[in-house]
mmCIF file of C-alpha atoms and ligand atoms in Angstrom:
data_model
loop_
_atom_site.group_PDB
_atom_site.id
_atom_site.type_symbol
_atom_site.label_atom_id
_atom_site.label_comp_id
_atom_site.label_asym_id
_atom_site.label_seq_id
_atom_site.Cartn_x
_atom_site.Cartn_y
_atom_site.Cartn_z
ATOM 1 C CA UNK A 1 -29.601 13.351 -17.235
ATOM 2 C CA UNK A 2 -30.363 9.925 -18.852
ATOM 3 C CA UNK A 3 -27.747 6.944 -19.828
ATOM 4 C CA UNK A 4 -28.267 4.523 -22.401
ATOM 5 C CA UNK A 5 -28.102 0.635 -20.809
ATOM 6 C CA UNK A 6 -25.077 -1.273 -20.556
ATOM 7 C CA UNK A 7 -24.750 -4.406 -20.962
ATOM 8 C CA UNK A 8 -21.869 -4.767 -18.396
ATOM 9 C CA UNK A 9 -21.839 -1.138 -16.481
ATOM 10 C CA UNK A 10 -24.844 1.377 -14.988
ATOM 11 C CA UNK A 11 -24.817 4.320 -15.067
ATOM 12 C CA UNK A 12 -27.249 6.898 -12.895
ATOM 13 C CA UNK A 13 -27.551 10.489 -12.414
ATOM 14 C CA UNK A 14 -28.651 12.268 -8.829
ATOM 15 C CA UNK A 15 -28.239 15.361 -7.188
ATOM 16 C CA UNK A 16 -25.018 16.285 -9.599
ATOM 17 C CA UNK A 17 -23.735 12.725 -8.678
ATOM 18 C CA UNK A 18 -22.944 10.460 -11.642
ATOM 19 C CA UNK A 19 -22.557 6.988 -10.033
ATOM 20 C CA UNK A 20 -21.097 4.267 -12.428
ATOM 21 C CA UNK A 21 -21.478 0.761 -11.037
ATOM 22 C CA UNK A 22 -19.322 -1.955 -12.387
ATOM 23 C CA UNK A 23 -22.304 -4.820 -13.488
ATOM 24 C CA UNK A 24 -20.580 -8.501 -13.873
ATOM 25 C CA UNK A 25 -20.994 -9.589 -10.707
ATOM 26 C CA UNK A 26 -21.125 -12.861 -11.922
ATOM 27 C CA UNK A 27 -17.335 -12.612 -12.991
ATOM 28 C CA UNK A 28 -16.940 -10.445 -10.147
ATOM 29 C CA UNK A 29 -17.091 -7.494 -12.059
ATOM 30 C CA UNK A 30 -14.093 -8.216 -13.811
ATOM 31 C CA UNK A 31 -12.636 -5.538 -16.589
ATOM 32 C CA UNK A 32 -13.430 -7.954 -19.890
ATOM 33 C CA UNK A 33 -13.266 -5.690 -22.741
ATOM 34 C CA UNK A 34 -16.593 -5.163 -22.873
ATOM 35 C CA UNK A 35 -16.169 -3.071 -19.512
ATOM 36 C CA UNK A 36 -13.670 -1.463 -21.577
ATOM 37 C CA UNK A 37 -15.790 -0.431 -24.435
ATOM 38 C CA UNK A 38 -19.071 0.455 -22.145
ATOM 39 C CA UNK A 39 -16.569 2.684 -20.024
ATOM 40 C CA UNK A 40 -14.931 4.649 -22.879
ATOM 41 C CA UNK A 41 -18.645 5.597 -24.191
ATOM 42 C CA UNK A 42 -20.201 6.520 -20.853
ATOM 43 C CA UNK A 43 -16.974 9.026 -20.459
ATOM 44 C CA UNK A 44 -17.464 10.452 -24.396
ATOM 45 C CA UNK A 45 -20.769 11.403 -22.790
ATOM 46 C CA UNK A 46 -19.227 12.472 -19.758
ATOM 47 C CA UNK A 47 -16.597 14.684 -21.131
ATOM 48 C CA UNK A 48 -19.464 16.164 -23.745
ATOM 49 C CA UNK A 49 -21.243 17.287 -20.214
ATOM 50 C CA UNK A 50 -18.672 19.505 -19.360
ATOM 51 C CA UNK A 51 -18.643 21.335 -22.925
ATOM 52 C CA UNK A 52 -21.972 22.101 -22.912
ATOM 53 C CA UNK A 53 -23.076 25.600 -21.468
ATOM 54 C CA UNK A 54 -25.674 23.749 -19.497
ATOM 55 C CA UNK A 55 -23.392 24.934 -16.549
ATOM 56 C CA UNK A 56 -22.017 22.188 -14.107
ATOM 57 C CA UNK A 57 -24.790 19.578 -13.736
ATOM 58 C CA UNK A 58 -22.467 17.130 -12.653
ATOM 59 C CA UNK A 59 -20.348 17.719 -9.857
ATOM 60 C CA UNK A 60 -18.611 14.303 -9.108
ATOM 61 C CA UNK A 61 -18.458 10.701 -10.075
ATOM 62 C CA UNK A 62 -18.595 7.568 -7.822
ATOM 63 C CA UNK A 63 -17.385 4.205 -9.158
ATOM 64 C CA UNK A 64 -18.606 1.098 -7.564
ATOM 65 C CA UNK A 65 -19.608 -2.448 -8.044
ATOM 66 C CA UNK A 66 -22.472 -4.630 -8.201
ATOM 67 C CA UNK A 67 -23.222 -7.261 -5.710
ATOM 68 C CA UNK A 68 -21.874 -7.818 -2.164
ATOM 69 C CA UNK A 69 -18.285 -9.378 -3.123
ATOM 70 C CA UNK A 70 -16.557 -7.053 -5.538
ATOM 71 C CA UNK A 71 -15.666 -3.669 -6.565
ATOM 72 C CA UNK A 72 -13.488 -5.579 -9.713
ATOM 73 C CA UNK A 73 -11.360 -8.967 -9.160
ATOM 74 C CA UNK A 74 -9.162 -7.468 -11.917
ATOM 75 C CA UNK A 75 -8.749 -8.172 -15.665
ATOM 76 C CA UNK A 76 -11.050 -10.892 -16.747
ATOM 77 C CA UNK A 77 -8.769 -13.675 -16.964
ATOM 78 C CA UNK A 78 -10.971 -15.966 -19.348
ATOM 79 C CA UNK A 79 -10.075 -13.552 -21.736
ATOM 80 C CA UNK A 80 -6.878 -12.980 -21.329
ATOM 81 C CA UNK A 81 -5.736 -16.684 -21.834
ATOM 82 C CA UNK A 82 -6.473 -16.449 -25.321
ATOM 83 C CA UNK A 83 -4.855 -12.956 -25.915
ATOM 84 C CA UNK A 84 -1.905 -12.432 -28.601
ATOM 85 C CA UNK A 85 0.979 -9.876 -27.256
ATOM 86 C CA UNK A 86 -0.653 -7.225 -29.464
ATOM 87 C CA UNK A 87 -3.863 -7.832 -28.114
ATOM 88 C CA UNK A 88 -2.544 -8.217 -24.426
ATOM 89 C CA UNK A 89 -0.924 -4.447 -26.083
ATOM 90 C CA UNK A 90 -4.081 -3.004 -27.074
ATOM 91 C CA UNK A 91 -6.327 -4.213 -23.947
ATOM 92 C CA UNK A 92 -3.703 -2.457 -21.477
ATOM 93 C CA UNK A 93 -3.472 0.767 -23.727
ATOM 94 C CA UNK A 94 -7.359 1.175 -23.588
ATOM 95 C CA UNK A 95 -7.655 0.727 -20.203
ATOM 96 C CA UNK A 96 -4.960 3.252 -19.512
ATOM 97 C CA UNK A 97 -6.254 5.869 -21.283
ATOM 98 C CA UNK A 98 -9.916 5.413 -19.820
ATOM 99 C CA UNK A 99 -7.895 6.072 -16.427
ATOM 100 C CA UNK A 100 -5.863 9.002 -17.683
ATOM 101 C CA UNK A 101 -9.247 10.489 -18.930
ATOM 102 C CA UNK A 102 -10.857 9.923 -15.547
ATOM 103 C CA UNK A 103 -8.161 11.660 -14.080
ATOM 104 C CA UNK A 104 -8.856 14.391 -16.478
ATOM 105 C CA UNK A 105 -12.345 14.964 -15.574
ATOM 106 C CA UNK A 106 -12.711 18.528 -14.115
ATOM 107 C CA UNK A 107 -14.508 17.153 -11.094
ATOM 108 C CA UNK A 108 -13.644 14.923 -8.091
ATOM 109 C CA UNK A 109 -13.802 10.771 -9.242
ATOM 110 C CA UNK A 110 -14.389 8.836 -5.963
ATOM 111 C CA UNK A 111 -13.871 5.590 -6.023
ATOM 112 C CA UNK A 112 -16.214 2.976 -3.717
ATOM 113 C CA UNK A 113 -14.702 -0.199 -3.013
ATOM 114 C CA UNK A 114 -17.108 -2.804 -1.330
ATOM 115 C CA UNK A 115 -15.230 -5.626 -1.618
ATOM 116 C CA UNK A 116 -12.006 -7.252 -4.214
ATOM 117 C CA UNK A 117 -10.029 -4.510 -5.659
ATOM 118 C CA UNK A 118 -7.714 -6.632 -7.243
ATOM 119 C CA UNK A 119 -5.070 -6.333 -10.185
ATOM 120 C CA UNK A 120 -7.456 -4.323 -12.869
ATOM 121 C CA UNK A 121 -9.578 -3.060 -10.227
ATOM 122 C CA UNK A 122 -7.600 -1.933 -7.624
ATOM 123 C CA UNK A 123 -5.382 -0.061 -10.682
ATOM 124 C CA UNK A 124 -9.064 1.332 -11.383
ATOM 125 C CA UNK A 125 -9.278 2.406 -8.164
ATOM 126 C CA UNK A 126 -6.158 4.441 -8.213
ATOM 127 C CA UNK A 127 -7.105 6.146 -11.210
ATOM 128 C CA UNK A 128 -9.861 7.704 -9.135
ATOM 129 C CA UNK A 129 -9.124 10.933 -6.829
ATOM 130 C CA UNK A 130 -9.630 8.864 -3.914
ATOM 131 C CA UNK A 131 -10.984 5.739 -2.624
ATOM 132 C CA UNK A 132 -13.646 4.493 0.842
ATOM 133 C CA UNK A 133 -14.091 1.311 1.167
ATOM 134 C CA UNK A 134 -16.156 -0.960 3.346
ATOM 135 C CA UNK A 135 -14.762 -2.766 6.495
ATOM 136 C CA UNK A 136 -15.229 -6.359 4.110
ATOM 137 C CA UNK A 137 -13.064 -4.575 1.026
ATOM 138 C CA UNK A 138 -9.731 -6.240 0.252
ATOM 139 C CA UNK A 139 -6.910 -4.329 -2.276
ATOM 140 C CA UNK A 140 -4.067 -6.333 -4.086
ATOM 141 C CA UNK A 141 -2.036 -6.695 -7.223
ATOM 142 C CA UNK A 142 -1.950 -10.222 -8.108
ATOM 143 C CA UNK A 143 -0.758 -10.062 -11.266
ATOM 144 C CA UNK A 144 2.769 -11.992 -10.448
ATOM 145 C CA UNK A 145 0.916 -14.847 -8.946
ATOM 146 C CA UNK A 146 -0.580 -15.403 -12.632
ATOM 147 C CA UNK A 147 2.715 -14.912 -14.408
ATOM 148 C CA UNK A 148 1.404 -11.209 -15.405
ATOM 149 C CA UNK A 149 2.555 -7.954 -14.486
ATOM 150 C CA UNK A 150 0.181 -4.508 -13.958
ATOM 151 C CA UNK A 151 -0.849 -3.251 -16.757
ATOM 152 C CA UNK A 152 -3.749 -0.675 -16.326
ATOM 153 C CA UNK A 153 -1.010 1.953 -14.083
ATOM 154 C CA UNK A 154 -0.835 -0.150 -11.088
ATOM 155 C CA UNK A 155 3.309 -0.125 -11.726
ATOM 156 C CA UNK A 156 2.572 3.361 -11.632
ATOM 157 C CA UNK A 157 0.245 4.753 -9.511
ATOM 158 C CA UNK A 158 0.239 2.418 -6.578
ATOM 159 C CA UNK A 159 4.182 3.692 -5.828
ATOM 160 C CA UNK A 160 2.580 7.370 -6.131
ATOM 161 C CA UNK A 161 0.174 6.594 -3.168
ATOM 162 C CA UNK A 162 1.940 4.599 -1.274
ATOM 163 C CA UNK A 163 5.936 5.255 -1.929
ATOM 164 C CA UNK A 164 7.966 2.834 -3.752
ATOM 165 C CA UNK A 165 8.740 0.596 -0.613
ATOM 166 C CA UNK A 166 5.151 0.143 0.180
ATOM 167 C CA UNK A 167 4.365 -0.389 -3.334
ATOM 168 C CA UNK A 168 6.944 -3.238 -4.324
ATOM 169 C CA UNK A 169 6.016 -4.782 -1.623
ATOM 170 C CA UNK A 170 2.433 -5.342 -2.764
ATOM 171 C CA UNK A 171 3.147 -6.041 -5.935
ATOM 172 C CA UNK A 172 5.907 -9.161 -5.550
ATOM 173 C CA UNK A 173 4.346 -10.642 -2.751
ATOM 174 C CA UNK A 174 0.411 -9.840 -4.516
ATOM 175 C CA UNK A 175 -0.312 -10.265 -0.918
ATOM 176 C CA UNK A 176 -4.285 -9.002 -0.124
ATOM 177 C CA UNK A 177 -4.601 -6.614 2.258
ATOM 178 C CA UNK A 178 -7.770 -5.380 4.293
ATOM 179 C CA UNK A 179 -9.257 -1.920 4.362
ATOM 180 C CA UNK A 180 -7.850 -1.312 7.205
ATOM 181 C CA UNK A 181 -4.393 -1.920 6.218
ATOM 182 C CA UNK A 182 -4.828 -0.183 2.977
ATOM 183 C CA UNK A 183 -6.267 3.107 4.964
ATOM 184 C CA UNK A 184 -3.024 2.654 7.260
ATOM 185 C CA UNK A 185 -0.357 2.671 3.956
ATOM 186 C CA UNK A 186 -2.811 6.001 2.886
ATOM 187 C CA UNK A 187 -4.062 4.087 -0.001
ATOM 188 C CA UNK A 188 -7.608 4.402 1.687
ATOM 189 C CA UNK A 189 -9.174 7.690 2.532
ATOM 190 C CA UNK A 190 -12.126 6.147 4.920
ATOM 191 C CA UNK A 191 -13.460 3.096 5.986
ATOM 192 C CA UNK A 192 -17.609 2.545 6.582
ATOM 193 C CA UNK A 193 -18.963 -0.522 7.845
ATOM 194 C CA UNK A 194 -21.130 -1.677 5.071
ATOM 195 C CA UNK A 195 -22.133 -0.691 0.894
ATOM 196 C CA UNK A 196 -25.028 1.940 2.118
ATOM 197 C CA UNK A 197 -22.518 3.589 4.471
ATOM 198 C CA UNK A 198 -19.787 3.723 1.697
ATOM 199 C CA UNK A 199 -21.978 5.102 -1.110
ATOM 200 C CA UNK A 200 -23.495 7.714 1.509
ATOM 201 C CA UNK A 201 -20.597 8.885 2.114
ATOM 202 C CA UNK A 202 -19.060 9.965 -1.138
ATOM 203 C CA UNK A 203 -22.497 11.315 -1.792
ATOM 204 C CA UNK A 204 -21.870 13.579 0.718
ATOM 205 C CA UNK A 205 -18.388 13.860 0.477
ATOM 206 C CA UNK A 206 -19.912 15.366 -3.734
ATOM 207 C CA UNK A 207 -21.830 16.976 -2.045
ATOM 208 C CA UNK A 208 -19.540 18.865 0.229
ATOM 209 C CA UNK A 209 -17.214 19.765 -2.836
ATOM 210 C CA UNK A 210 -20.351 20.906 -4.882
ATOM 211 C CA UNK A 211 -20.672 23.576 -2.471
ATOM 212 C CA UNK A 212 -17.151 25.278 -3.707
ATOM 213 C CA UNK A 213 -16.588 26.698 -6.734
ATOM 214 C CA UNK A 214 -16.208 24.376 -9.843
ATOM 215 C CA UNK A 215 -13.730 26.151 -11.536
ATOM 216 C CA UNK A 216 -11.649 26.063 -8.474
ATOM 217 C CA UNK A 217 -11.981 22.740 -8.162
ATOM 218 C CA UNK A 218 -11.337 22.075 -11.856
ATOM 219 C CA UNK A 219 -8.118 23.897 -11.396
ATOM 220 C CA UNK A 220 -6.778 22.308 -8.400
ATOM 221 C CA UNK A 221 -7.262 18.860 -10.102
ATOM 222 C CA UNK A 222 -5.935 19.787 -12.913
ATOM 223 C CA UNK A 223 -2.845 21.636 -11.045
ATOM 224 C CA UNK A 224 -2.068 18.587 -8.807
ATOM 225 C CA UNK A 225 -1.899 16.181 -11.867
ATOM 226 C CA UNK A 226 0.546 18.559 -13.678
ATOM 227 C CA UNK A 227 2.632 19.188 -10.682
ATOM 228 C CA UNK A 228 2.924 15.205 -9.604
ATOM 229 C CA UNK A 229 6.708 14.373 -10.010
ATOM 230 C CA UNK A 230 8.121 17.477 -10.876
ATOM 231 C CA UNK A 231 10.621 19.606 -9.032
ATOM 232 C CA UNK A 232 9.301 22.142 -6.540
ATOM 233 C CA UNK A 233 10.472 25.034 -8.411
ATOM 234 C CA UNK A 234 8.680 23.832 -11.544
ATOM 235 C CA UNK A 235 5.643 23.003 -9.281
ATOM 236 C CA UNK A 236 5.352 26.035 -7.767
ATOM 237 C CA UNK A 237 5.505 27.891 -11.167
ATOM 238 C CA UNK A 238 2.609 25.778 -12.321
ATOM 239 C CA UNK A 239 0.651 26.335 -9.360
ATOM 240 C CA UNK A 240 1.279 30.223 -9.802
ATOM 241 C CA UNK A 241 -0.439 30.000 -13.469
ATOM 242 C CA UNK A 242 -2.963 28.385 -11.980
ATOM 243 C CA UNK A 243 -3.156 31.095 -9.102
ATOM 244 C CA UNK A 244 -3.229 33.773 -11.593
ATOM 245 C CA UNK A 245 -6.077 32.185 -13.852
ATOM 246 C CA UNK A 246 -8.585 31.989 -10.988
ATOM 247 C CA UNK A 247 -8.202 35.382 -11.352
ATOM 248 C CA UNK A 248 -9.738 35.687 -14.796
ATOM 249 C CA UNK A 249 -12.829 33.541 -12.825
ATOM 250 C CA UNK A 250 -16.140 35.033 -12.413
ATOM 251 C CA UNK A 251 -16.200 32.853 -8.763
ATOM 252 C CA UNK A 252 -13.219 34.362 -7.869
ATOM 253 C CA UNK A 253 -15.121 37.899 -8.230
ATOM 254 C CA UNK A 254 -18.255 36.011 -6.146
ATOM 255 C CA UNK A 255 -16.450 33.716 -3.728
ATOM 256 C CA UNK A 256 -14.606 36.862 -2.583
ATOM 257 C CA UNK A 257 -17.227 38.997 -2.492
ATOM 258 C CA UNK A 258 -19.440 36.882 -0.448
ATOM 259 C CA UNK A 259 -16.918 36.629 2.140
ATOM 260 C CA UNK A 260 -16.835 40.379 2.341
ATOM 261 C CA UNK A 261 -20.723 40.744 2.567
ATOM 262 C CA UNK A 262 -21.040 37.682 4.837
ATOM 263 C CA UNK A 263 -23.129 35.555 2.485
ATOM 264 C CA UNK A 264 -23.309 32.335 0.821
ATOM 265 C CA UNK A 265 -21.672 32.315 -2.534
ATOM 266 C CA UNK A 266 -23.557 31.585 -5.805
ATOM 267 C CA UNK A 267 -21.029 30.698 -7.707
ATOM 268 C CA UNK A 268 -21.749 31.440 -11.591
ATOM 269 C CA UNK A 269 -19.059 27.962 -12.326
ATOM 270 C CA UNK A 270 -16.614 30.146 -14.658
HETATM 271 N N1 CO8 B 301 -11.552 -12.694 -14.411
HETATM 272 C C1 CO8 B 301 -12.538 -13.508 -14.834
HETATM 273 N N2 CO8 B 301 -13.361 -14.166 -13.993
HETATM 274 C C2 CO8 B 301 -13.171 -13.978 -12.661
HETATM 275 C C3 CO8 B 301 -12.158 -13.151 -12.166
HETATM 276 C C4 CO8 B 301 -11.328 -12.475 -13.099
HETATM 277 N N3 CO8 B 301 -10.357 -11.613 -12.714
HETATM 278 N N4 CO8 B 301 -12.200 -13.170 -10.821
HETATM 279 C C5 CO8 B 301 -13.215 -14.001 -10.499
HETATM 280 N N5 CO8 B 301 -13.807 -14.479 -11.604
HETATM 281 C C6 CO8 B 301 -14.943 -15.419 -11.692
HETATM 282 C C7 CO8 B 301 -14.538 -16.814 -11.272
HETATM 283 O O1 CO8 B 301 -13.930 -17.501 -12.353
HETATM 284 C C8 CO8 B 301 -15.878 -17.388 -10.869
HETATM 285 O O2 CO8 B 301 -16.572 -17.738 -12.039
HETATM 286 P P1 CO8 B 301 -17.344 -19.189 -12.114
HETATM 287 O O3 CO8 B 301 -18.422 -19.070 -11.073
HETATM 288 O O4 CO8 B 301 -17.854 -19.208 -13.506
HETATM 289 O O5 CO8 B 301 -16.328 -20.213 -11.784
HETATM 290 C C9 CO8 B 301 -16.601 -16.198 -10.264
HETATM 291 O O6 CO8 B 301 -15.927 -15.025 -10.760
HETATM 292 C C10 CO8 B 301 -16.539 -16.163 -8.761
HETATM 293 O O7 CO8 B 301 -15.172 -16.241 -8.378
HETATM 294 P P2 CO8 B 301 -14.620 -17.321 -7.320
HETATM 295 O O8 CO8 B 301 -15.462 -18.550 -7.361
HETATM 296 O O9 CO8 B 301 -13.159 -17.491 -7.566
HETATM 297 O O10 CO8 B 301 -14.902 -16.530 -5.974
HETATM 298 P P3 CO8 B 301 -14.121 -16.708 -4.592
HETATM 299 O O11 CO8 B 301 -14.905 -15.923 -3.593
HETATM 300 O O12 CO8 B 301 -13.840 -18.124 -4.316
HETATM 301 O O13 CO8 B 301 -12.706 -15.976 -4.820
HETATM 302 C C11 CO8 B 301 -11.265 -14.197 -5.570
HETATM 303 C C12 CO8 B 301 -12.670 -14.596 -5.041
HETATM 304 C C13 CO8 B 301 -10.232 -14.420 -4.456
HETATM 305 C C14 CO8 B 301 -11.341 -12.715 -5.916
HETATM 306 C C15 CO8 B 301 -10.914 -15.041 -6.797
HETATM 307 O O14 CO8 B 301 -12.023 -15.018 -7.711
HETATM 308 C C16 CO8 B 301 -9.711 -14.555 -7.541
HETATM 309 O O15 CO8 B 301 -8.594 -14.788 -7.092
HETATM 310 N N6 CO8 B 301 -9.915 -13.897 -8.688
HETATM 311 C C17 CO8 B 301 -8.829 -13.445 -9.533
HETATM 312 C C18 CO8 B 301 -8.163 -12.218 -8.945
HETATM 313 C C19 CO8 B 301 -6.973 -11.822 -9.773
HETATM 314 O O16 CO8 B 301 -5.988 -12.530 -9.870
HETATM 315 N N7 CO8 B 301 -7.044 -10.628 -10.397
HETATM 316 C C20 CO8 B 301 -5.963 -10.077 -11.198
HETATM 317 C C21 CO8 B 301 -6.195 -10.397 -12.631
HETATM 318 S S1 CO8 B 301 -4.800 -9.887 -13.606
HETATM 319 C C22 CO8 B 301 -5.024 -8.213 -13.813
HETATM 320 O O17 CO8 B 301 -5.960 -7.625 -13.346
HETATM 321 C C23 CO8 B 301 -3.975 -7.533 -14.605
HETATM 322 C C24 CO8 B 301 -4.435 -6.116 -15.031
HETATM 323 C C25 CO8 B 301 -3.629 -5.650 -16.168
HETATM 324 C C26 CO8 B 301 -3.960 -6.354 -17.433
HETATM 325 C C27 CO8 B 301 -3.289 -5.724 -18.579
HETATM 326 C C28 CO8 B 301 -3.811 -6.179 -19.902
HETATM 327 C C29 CO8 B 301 -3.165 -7.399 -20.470
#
């Protein structure tokens, strides 16, 4: 699989791993709306993977950053000083619906933070399915501390990972916080000590996953994002859909069988 050049993201395919690496590290890395644009065509290309009866080539994404300071040090904030309110509007809006279409994609997003996840980019981060970071990587919402407030889910998200108390917290004091703290609040999955750690890692943390059925992992992505914030009951019923469609699955039929026969699934991915 081959990606055109961006001029302010990379893109790279290997072993079923897409890795996208966030490329300003001059600004460090900051979201400008460049980033915007260069992220909503890499995931039309994305998405147009999974329609294609090519199977599952791709099995996860990793998002990272370029250089040794930053995953993303937010919202670029040259460009925002010379934003209307209807641009301000339109800049969150994109971004938000980049994140709501990673969270979409029927395979795991990991997100690798070596360094500032701040405002834009920690809010990036959380869009992901879950985040390592290096032992150097700091996380905060800083948005207050430049007049702003979140605007690409961080109101949103961060209370869903880390409860409410946690998360207002964070975002009136837009206090940093270290890996280590973040890992401690659950914000943080794993901590490695340096970029070559981190990115091994979620390779082989894709890799792991690629080893189950894709359907079944497609579903239980899917399920968990439907199920977020509802009431048990209705939770439950979801998940019992869900249940009864991997059912209708071809792996079903194998993963089961291969159990019974002691062997190693090949799992046909629908
Ligand atoms: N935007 C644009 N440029 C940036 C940004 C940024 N967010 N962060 C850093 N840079 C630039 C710096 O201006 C500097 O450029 P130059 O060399 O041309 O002066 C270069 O990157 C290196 O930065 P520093 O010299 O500041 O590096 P330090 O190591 O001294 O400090 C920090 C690193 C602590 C990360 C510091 O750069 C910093 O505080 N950055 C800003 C962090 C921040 O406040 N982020 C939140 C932005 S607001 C946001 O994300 C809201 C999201 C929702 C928006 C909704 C749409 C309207």
């Amino acid at each position: 699989m081959q990606f055109k050049e961006y001029s302010t993201i990379q893109a790279s395919y290997a072993q079923s791993l897409v890795t996208i690496t966030l490329n300003r590290p001059e600004a460090l890395n900051a979201l400008s709306t460049q980033v915007v644009d260069d992220l909503d065509h890499l995931l039309n290309v994305l998405e147009g993977e999974f329609g294609n009866d090519d199977g599952w080539q791709v099995r996860g994404v990793v998002i990272t950053g370029a250089g040794e300071k930053a995953f993303a040090a937010g919202a670029d904030i040259r460009e925002m000083t010379a934003m209307t309110p209807g641009q301000a509007w339109d800049y969150s809006t994109r971004m938000q619906a980049l994140t709501l279409r990673l969270e979409s994609l029927p395979v795991p997003v990991i997100a690798a933070v070596n360094g500032f996840a701040l405002g834009g980019g920690c809010e990036l981060a959380l869009a992901c399915d879950f985040i390592y970071a290096t032992e150097s990587a700091s996380f905060g919402q800083p948005e207050v501390s430049l007049g702003l407030v979140p605007g690409f889910g961080g109101s949103v998200r961060l209370q869903q990972r880390v409860g409410p108390s946690q998360a207002r917290e964070l975002l009136f004091t837009g206090r940093r916080i270290r890996a280590e703290q973040a890992q401690r609040l659950g914000l943080v999955n794993a901590v490695f000590g340096d970029r070559e750690a981190l990115l091994a890692a979620a390779g082989k943390t894709i890799a792991e996953i690629a080893g189950h059925s894709p359907t079944a992992i497609a579903a239980v992505k899917e399920t968990m994002a439907r199920v977020e914030g509802r009431p048990t009951s209705d939770g439950l019923a979801i998940e019992a859909d869900s249940f009864k469609q991997a059912f209708t699955t071809s792996d079903m039929r194998e993963g089961t069988r291969a159990f019974l026969a002691k062997e190693k699934p090949a799992f046909p991915g629908n």
